[in-house]
mmCIF file of C-alpha atoms in Angstrom:
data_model
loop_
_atom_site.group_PDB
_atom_site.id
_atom_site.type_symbol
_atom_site.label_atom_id
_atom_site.label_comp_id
_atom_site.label_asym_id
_atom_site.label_seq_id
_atom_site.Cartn_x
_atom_site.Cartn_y
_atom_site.Cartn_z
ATOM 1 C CA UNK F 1219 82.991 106.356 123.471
ATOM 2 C CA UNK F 1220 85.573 105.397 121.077
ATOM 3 C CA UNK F 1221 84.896 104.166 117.605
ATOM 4 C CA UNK F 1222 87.509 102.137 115.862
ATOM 5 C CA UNK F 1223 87.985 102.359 112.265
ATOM 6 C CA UNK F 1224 87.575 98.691 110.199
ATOM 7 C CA UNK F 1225 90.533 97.799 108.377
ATOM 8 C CA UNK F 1226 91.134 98.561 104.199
ATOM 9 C CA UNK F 1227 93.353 99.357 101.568
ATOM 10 C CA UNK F 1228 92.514 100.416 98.381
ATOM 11 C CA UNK F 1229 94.491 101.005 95.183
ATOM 12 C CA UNK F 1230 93.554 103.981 92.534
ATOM 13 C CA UNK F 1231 95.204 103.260 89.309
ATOM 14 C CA UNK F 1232 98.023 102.517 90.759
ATOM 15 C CA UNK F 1233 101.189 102.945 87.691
ATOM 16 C CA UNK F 1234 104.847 102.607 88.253
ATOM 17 C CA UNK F 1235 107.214 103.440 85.088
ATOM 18 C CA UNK F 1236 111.140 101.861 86.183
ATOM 19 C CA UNK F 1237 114.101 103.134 84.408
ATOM 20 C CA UNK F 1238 115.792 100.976 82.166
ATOM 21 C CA UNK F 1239 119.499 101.462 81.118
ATOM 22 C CA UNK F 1240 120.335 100.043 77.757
ATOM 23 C CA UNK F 1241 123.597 100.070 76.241
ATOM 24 C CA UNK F 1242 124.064 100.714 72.207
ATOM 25 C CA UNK F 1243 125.732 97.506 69.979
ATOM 26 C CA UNK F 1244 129.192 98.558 69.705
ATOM 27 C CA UNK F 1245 132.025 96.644 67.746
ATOM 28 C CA UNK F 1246 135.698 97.074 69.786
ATOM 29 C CA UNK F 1247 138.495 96.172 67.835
ATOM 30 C CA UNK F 1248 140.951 96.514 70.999
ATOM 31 C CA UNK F 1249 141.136 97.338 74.486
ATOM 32 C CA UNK F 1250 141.602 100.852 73.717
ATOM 33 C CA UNK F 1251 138.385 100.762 71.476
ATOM 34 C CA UNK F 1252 136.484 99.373 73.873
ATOM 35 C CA UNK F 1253 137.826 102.039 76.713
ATOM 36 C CA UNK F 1254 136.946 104.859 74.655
ATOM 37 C CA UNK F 1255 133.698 103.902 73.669
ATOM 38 C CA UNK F 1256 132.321 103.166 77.535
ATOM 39 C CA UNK F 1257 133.392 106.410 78.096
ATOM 40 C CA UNK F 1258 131.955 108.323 75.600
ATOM 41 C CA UNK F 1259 128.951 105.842 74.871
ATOM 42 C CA UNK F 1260 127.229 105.694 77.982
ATOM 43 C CA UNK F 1261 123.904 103.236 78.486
ATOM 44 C CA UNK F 1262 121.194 105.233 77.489
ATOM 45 C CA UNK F 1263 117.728 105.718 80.122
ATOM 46 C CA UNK F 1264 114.477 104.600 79.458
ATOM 47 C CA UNK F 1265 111.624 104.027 81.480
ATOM 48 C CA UNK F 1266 109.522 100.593 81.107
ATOM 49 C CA UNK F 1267 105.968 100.166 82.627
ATOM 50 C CA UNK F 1268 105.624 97.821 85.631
ATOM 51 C CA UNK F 1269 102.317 98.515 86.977
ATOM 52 C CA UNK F 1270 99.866 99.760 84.261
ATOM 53 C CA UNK F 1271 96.017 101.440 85.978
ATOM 54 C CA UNK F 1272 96.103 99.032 88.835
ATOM 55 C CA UNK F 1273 92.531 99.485 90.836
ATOM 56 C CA UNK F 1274 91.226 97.369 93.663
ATOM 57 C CA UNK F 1275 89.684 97.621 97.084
ATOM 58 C CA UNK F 1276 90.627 95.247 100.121
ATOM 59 C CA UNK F 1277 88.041 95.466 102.989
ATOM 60 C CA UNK F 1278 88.665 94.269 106.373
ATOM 61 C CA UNK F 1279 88.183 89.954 106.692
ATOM 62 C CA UNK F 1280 89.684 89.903 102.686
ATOM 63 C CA UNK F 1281 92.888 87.657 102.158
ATOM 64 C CA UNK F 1282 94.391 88.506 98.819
ATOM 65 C CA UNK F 1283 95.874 85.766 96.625
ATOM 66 C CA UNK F 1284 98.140 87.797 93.944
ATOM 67 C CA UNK F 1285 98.893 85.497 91.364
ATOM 68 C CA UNK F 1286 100.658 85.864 87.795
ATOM 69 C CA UNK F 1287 103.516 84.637 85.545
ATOM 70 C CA UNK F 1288 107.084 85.939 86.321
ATOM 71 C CA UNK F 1289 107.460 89.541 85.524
ATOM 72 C CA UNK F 1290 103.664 90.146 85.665
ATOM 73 C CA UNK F 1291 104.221 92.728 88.281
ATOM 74 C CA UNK F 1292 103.448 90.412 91.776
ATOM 75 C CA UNK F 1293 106.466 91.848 93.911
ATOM 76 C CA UNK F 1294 106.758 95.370 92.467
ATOM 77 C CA UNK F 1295 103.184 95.878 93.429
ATOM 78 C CA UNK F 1296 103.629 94.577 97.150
ATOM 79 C CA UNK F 1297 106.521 97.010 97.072
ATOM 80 C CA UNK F 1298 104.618 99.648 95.890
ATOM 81 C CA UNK F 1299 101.739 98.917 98.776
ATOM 82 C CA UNK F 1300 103.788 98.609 100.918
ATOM 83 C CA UNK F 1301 105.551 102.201 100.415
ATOM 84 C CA UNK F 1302 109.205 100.634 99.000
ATOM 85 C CA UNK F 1303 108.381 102.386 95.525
ATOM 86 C CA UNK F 1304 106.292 105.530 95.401
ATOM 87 C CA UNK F 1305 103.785 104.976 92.027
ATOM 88 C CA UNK F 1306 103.913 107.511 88.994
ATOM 89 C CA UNK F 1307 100.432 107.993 88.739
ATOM 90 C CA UNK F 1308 97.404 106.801 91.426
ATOM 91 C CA UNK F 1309 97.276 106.737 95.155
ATOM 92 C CA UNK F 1310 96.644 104.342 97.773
ATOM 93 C CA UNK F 1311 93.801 104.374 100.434
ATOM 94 C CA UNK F 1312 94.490 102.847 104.165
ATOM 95 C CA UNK F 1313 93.842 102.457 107.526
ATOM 96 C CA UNK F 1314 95.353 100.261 110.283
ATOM 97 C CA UNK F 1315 99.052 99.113 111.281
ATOM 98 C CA UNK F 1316 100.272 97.339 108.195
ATOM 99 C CA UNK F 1317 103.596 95.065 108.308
ATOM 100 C CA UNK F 1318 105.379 93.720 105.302
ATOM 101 C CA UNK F 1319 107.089 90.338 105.041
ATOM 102 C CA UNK F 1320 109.144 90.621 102.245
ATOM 103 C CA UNK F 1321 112.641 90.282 102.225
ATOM 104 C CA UNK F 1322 113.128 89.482 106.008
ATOM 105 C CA UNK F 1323 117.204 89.039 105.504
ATOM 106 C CA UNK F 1324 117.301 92.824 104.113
ATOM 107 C CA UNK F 1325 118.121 95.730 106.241
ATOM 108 C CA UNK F 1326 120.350 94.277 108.425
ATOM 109 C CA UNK F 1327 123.895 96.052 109.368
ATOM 110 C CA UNK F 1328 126.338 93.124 109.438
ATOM 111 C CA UNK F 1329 128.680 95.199 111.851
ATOM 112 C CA UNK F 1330 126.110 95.683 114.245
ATOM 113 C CA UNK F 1331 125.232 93.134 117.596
ATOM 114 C CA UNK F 1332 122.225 90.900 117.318
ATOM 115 C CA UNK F 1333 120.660 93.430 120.084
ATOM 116 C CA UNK F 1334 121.568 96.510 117.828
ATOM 117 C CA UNK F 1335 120.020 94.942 114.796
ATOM 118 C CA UNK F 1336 116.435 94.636 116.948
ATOM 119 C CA UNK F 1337 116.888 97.849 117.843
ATOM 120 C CA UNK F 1338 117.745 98.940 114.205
ATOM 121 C CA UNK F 1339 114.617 96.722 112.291
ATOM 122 C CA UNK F 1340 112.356 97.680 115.122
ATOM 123 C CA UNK F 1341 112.420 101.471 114.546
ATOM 124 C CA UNK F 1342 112.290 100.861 111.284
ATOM 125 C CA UNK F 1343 109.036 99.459 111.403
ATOM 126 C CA UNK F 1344 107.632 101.616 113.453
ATOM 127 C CA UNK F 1345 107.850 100.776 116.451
ATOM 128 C CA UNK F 1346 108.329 102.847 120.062
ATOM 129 C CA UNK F 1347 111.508 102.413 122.292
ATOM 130 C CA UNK F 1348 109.378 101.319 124.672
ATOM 131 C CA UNK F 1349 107.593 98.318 122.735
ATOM 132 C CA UNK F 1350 110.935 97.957 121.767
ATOM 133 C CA UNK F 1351 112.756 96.968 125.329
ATOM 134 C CA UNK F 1352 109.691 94.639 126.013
ATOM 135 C CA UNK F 1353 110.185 92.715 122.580
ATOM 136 C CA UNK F 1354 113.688 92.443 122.928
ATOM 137 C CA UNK F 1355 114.226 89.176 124.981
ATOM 138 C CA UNK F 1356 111.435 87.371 123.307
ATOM 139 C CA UNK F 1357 112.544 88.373 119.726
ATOM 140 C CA UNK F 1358 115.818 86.433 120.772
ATOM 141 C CA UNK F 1359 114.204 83.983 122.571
ATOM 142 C CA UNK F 1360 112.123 83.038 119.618
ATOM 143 C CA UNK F 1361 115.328 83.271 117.190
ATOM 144 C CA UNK F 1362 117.075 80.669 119.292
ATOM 145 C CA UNK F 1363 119.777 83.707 119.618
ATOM 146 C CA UNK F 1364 119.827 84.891 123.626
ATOM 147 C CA UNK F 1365 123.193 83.619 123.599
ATOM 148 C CA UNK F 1366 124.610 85.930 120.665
ATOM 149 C CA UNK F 1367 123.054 89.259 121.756
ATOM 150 C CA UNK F 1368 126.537 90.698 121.831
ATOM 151 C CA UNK F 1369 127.836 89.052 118.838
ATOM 152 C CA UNK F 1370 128.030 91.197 115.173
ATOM 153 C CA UNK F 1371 125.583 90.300 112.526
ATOM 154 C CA UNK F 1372 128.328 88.963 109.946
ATOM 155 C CA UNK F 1373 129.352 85.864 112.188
ATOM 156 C CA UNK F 1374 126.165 85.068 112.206
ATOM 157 C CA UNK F 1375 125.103 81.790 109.826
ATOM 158 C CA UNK F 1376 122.684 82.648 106.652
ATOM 159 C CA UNK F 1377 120.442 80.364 108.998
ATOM 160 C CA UNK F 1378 120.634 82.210 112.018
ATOM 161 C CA UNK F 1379 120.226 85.851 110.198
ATOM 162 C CA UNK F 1380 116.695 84.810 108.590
ATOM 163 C CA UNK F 1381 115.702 83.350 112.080
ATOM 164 C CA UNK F 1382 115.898 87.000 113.533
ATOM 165 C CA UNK F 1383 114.637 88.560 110.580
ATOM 166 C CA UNK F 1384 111.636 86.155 110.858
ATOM 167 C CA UNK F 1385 111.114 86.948 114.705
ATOM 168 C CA UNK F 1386 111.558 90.638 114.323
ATOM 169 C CA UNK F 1387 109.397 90.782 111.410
ATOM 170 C CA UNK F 1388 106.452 88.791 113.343
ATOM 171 C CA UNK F 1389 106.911 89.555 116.557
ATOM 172 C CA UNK F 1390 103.690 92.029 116.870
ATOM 173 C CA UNK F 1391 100.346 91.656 115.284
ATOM 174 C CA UNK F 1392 99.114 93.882 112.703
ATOM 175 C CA UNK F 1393 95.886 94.989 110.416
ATOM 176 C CA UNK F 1394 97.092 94.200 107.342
ATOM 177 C CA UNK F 1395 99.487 91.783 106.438
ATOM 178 C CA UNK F 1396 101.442 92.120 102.929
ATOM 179 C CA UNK F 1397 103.584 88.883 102.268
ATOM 180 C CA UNK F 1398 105.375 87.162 99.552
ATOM 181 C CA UNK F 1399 107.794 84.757 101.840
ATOM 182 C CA UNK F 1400 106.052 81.566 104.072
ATOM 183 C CA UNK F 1401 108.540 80.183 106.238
ATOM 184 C CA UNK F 1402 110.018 77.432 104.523
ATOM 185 C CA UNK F 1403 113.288 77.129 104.808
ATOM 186 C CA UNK F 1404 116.243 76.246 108.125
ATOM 187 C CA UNK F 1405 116.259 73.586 110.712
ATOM 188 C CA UNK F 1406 113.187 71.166 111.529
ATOM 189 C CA UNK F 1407 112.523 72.300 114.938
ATOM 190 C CA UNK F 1408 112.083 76.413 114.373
ATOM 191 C CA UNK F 1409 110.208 76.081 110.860
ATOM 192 C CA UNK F 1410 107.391 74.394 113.108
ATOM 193 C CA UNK F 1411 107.061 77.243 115.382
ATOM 194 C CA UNK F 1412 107.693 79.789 112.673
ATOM 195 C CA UNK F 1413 104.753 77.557 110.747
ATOM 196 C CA UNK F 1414 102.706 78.007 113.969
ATOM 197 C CA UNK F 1415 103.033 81.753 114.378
ATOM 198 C CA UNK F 1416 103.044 82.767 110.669
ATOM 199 C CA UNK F 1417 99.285 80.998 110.641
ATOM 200 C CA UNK F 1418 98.742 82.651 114.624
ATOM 201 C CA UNK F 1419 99.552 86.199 112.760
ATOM 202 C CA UNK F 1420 97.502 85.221 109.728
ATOM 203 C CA UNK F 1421 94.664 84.416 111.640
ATOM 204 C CA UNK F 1422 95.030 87.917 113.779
ATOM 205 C CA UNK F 1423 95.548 90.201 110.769
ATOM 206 C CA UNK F 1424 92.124 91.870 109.778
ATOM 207 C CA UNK F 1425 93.689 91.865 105.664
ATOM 208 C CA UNK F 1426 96.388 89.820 104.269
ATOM 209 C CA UNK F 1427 98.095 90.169 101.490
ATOM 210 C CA UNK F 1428 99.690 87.294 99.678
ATOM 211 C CA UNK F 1429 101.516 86.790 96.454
ATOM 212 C CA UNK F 1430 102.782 83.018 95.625
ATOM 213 C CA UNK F 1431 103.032 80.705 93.124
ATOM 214 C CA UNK F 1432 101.738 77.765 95.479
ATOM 215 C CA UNK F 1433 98.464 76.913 94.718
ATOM 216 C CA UNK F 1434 97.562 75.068 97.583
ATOM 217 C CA UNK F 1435 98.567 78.035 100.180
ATOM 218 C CA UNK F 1436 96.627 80.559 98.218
ATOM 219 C CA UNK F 1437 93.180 77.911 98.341
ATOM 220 C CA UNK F 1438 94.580 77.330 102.161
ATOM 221 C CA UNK F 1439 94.988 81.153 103.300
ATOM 222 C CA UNK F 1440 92.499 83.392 100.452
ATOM 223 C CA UNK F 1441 88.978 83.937 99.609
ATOM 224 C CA UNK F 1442 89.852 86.495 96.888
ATOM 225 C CA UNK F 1443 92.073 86.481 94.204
ATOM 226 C CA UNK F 1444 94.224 89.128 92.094
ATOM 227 C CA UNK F 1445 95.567 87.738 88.714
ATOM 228 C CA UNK F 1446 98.207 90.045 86.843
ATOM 229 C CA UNK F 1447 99.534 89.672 83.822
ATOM 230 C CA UNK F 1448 101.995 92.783 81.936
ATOM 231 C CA UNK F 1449 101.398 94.830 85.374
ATOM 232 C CA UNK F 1450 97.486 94.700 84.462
ATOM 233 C CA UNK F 1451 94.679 93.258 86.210
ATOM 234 C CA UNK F 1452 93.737 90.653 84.097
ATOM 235 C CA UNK F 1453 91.219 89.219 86.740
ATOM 236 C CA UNK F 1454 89.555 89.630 89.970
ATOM 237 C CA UNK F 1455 87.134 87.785 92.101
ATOM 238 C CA UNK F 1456 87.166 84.178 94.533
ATOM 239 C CA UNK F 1457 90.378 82.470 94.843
ATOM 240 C CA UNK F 1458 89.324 79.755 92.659
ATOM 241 C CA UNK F 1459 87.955 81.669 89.877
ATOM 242 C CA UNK F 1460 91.121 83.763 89.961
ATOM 243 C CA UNK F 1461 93.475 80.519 89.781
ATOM 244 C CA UNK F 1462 91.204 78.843 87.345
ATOM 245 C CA UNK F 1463 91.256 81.955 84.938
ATOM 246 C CA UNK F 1464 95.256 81.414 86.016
ATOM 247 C CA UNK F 1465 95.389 78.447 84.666
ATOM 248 C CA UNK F 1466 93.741 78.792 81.523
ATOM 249 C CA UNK F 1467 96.052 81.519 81.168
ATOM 250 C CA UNK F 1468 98.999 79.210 81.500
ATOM 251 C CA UNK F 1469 97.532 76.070 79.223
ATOM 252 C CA UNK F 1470 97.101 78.933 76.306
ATOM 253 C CA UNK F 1471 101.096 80.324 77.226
ATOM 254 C CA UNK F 1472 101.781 76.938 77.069
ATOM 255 C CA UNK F 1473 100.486 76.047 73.905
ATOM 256 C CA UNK F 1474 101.763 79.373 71.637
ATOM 257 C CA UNK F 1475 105.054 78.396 72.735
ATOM 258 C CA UNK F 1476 104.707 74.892 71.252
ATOM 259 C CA UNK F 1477 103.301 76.295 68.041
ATOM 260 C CA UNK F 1478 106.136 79.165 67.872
ATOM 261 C CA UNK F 1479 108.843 76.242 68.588
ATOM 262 C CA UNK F 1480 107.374 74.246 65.472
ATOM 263 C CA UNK F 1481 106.709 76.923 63.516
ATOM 264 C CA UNK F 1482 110.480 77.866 63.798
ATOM 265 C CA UNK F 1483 111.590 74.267 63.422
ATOM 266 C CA UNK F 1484 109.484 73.871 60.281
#
């Protein structure tokens, strides 16, 4: 008899230091200054903290909210879940398929046929020749695209790229689910359907994922809640505590800035 293992992911202090390239003040006084010193003043590399002792468990049923102000660290830590970055320090825990819906227009070769490009994403997430040849039809089907198999990429619309990226990225059903896009964007007719399987894969994932700034999704889709703030974990626990805390944390950004802009009126 087999037994299957539940769905997690865990985090271990998770800490990811970026390099930064800053370039020294300089004062050119002609063109031939300013050659000479980007030549021999190149941008000098530092490295800035992202993610800073990042620890958390996800168990099998969880839906994530990750919420935070811009730059808090949201995407970089989806990337770094979902194995785009590889973190400094820490490790992550996991079992079961996982699938990422992040960027669904990257990746694409613009000189390659729509059929190429299924064949191209497909492999790249993972997935067997085999599953492959069955998912082909539908994933066109779905994109509204049967008719441009043979066509390249680039004469493609921007509209009809993220409609492939879309059904490529969702056309199979995994464990865990790590997200920062919901469908929201293109004509009337395929955002319902995308609508209707985004929720369908939702629904069938055993852990999701999900950073956003909509507040009404997050209370919609998550029971727990992740807020970051400086690439810390400022909070954990329900969805509503999280956003509440979220909030509060906004009202009191909010305010400083009021006093500061006073202050420096005065």
């Amino acid at each position: 008899m087999t037994t299957m293992t539940a769905a997690h992911l865990a985090a271990y202090n998770l800490t990811l230091d970026l390099p930064l390239f800053l370039q020294g003040e300089r004062t050119a006084t002609s063109w031939f200054s300013t050659l000479v010193g980007a030549a021999f003043d190149p941008p000098k590399r530092e490295f800035r903290r992202v993610l800073d002792g990042i620890t958390f468990r996800v168990e099998e049923g969880d839906r994530i909210g990750i919420v935070g102000r811009n730059g808090a660290g949201k995407s970089t830590l989806l990337r770094v879940l979902t194995g785009a970055y590889q973190p400094t320090q820490g490790w992550i825990e996991e079992s079961g398929t996982k699938q990422a819906l992040l960027n669904i227009s990257l990746g694409f070769n613009g000189e390659a046929t729509v059929r190429e490009n299924i064949f191209l994403r497909g492999t790249a997430m993972g997935l067997r020749t085999a599953q492959l040849r069955d998912l082909m039809e539908p994933v066109m089907e779905f994109a509204e695209l049967r008719e441009k198999a043979n066509h390249r990429l680039k004469t493609l619309s921007s509209g009809q790229r993220m409609r492939l990226g879309f059904s490529i990225a969702t056309a199979i059903q995994h464990d865990i689910m790590v997200m920062d896009e919901w469908i929201g964007a293109g004509d009337a007719g395929f955002i319902k359907k995308a609508r209707e399987r985004m929720r369908s894969r939702v629904n069938g994932a055993k852990i999701v994922i999900l950073a956003s700034h909509n507040f009404g999704l997050m209370k919609d889709v998550c029971n727990k809640g992740l807020l970051l703030e400086r690439g810390k974990v400022m909070h954990a626990g329900p969805i509503l505590e999280t956003l509440k805390v979220y909030e509060d944390l906004l009202k009191t950004t909010a305010a400083s800035n009021v006093e500061d802009a006073e202050a420096g009126g005065g």
